[in-house]
mmCIF file of C-alpha atoms in Angstrom:
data_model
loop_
_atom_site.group_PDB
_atom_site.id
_atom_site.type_symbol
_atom_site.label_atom_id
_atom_site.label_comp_id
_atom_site.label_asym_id
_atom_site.label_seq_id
_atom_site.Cartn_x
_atom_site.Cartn_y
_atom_site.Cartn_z
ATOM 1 C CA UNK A 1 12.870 10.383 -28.540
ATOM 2 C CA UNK A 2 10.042 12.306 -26.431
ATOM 3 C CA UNK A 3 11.117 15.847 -25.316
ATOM 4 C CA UNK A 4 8.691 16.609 -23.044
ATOM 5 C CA UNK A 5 9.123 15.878 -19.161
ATOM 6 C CA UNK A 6 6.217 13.672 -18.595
ATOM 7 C CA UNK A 7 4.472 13.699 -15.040
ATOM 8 C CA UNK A 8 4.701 9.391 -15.054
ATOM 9 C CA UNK A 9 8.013 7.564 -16.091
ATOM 10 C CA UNK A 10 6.504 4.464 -17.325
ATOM 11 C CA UNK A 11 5.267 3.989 -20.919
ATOM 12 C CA UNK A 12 2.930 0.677 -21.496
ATOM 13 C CA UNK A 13 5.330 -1.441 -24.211
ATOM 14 C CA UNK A 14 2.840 -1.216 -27.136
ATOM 15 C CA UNK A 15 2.278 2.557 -26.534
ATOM 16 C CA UNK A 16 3.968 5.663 -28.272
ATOM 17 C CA UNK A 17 5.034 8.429 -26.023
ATOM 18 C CA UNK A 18 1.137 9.988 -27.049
ATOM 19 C CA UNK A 19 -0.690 6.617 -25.381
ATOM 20 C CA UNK A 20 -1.525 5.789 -29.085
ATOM 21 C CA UNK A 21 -1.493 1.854 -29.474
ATOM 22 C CA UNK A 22 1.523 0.718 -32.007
ATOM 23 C CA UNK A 23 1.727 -1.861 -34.770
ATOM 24 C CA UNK A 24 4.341 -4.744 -33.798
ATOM 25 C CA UNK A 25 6.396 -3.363 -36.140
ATOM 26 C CA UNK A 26 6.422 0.258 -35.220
ATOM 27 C CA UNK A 27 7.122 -1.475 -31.306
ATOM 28 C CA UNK A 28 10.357 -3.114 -33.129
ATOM 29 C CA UNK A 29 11.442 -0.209 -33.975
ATOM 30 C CA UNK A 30 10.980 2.225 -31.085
ATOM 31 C CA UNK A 31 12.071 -0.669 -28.852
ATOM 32 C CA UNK A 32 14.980 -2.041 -31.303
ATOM 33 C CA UNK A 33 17.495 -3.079 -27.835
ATOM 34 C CA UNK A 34 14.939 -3.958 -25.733
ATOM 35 C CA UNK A 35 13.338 -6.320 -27.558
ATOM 36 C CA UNK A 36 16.735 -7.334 -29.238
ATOM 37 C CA UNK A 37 18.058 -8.351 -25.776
ATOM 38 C CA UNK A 38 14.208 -9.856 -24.646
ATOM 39 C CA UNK A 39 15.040 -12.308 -27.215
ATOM 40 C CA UNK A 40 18.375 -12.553 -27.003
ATOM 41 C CA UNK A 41 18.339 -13.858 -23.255
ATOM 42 C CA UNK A 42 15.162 -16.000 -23.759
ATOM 43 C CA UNK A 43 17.497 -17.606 -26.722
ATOM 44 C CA UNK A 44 20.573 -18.302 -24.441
ATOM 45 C CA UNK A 45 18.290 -19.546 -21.424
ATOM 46 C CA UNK A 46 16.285 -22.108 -23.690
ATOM 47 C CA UNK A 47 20.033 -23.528 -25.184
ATOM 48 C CA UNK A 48 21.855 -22.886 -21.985
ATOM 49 C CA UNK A 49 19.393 -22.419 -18.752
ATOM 50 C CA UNK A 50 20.922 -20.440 -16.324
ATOM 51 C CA UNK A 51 24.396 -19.796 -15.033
ATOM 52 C CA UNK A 52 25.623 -20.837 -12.014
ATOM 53 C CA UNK A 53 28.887 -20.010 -9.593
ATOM 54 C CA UNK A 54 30.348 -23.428 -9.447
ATOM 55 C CA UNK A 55 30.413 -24.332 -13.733
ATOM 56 C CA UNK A 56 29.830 -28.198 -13.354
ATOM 57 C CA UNK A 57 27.517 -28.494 -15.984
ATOM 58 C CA UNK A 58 28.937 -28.008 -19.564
ATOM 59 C CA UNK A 59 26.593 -25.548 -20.256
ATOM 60 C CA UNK A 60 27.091 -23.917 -16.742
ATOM 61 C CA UNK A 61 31.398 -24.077 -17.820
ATOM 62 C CA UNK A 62 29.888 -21.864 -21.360
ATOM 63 C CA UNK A 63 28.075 -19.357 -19.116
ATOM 64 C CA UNK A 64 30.865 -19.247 -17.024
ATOM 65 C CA UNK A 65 33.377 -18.369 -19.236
ATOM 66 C CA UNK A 66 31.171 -15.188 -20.098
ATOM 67 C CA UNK A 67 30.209 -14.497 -16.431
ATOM 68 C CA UNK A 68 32.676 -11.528 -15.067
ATOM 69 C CA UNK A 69 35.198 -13.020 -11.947
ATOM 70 C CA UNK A 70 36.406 -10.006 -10.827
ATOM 71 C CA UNK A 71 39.731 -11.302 -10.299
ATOM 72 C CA UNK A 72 40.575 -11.165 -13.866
ATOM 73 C CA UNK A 73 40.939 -7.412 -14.046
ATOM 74 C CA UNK A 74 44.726 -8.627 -12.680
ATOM 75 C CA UNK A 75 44.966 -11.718 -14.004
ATOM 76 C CA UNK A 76 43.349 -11.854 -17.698
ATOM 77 C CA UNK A 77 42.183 -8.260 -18.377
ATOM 78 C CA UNK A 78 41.311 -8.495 -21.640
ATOM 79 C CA UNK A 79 38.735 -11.128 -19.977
ATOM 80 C CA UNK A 80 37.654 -8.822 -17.848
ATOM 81 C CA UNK A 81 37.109 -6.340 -19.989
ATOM 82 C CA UNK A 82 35.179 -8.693 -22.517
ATOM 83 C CA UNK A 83 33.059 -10.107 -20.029
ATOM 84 C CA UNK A 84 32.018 -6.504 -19.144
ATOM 85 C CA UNK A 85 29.791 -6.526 -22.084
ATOM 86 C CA UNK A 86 29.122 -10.641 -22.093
ATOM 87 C CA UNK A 87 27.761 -10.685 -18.564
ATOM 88 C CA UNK A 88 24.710 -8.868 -19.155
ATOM 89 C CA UNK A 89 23.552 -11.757 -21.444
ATOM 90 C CA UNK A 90 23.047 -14.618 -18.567
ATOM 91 C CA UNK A 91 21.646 -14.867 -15.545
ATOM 92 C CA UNK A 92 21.744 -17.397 -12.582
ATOM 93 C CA UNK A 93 17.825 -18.309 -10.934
ATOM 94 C CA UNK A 94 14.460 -17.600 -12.244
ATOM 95 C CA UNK A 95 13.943 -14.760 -9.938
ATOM 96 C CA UNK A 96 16.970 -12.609 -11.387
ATOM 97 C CA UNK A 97 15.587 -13.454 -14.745
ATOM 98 C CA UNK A 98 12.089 -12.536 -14.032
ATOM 99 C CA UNK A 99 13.285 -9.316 -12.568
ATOM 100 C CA UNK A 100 15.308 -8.493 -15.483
ATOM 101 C CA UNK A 101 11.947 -9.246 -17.956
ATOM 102 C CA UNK A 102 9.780 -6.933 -15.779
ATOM 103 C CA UNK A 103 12.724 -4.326 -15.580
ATOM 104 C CA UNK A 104 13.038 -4.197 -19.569
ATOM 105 C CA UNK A 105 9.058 -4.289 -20.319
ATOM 106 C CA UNK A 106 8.286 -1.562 -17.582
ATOM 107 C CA UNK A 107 11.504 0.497 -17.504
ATOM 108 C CA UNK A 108 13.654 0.124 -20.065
ATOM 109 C CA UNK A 109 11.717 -0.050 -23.306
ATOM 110 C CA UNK A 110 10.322 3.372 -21.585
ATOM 111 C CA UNK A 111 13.542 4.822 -21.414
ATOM 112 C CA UNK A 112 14.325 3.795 -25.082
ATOM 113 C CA UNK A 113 11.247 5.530 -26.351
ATOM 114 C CA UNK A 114 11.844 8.664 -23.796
ATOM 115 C CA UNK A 115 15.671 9.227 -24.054
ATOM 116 C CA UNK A 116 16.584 7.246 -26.801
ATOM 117 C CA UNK A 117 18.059 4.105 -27.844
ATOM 118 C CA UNK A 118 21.767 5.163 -27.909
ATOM 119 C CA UNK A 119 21.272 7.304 -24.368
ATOM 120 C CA UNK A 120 19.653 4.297 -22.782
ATOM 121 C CA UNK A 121 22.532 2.195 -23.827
ATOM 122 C CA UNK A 122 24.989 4.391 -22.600
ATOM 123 C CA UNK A 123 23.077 4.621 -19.402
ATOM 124 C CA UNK A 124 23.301 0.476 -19.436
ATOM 125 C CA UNK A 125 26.282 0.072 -19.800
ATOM 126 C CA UNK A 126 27.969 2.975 -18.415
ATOM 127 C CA UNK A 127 26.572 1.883 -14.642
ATOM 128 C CA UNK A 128 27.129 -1.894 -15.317
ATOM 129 C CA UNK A 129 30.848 -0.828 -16.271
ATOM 130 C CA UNK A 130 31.509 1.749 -13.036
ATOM 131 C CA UNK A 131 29.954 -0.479 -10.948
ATOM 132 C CA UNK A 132 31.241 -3.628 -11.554
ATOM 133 C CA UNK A 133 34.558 -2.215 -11.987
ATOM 134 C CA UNK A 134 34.541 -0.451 -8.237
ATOM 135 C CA UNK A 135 33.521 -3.466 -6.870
ATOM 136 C CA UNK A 136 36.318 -4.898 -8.458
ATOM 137 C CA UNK A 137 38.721 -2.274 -7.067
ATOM 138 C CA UNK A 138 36.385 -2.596 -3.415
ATOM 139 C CA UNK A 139 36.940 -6.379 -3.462
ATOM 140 C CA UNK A 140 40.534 -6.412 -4.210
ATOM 141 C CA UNK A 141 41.215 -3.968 -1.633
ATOM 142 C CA UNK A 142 40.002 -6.152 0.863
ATOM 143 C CA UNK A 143 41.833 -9.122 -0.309
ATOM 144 C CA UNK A 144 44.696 -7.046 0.408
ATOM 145 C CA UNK A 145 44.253 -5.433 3.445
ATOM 146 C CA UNK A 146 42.187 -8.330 5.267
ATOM 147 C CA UNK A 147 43.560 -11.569 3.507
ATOM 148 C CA UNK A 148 42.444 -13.750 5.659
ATOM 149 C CA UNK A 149 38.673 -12.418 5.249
ATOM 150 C CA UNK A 150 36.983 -15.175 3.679
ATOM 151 C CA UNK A 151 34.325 -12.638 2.507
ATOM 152 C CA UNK A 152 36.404 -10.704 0.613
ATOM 153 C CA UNK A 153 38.714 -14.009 -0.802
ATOM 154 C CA UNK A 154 34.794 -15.084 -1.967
ATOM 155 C CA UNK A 155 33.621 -12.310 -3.849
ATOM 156 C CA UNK A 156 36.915 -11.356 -5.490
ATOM 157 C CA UNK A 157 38.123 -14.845 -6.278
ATOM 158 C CA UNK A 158 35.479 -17.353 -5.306
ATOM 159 C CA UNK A 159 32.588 -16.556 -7.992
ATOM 160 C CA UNK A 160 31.462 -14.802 -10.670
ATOM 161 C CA UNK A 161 28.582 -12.199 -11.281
ATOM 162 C CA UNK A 162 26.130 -11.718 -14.549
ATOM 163 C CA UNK A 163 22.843 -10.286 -15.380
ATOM 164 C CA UNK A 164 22.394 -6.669 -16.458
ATOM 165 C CA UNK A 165 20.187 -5.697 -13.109
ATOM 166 C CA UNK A 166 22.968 -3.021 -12.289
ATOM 167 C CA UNK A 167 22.441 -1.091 -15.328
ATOM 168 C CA UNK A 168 19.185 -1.334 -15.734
ATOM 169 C CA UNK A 169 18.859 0.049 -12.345
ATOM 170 C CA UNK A 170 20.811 2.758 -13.955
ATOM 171 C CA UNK A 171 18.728 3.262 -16.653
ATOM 172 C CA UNK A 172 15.586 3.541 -14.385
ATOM 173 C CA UNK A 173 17.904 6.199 -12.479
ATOM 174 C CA UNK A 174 17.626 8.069 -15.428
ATOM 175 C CA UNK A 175 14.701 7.778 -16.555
ATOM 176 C CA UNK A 176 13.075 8.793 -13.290
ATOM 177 C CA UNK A 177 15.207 12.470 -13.060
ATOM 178 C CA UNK A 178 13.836 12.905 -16.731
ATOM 179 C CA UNK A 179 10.232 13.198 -15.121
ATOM 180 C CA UNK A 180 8.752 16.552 -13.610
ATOM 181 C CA UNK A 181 8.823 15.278 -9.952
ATOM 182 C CA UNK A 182 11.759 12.661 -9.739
ATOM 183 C CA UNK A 183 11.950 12.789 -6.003
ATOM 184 C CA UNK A 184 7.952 11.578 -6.032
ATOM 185 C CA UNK A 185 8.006 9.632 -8.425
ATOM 186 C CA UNK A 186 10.642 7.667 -7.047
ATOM 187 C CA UNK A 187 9.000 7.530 -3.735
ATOM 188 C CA UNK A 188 5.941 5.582 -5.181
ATOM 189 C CA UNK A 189 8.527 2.900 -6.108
ATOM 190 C CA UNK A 190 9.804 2.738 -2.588
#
């Protein structure tokens, strides 16, 4: 973990916090999540491809089952709570997935080496979790008080959602207001 505020958020993946290059192992181990989950969902798209909203396919029905539907919170929420941490692990068209790689190589193994692995994890998760659980609360509202909204009826009970975009957009939240200028840096991104 880096203590100084650096100028630049980003950190080139086979870097150290110094710019000195790194062995592949000392990368393994500065980067032990991100390449852990680089891997991990690489592993699960080869066997399973990705997920999809409708589950025809068998291996869309396994995805599926570990996709979060936010109408479990009320109906199964031990489901709901499990698939908090089993959504992250699929995604549903090349671009999300491509997104996700670039996300992880520029910002998250960054924020592993900067902040450290069990702050950049918390960071994950904790947005993936508050989001997708006021969403939840957002989409369920609406059911209620427009039921006849087939928006609402949709995104509450007609689908599911996965990927980990949401917290890794919280992570790179983070890492940018550990920088000397976050309100610039951010701006170069916009």
């Amino acid at each position: 973990m880096i203590q100084v505020r650096p100028t630049w958020p980003m950190m080139l993946p086979w870097k150290d916090g110094q710019g000195q290059n790194l062995s592949l192992r000392e990368i393994v181990k500065s980067r032990r999540f991100s390449v852990t989950y680089l891997l991990s969902i690489m592993f699960l798209y080869a066997m399973l491809g990705y997920g999809s909203r409708d589950c025809f396919t068998p291996s869309e029905a396994i995805i599926c089952d570990f996709a979060l539907w936010p109408s479990q919170l009320f109906e199964a929420p031990h489901l709901y709570i499990l698939s908090l941490f089993t959504s992250i692990w699929f995604h549903n068209d090349p671009n999300h997935f491509l997104l996700i790689l670039v996300v992880i190589l520029l910002f998250f193994q960054t924020a592993e080496v900067r902040i450290g692995t069990r702050r950049a994890l918390m960071a994950l998760f904790g947005v993936q979790f508050l989001v997708a659980i006021l969403m939840t609360l957002y989409l369920y509202a609406g059911t209620q008080l427009y039921p006849d909204d087939p928006w609402y009826l949709h995104g509450y009970s007609g689908r599911n959602y996965m990927g980990g975009s949401v917290g890794l957009f919280g992570v790179m939240g983070v890492l940018f207001a550990q920088i000397d200028k976050p309100v610039a840096g951010a701006l170069f991104y916009a």
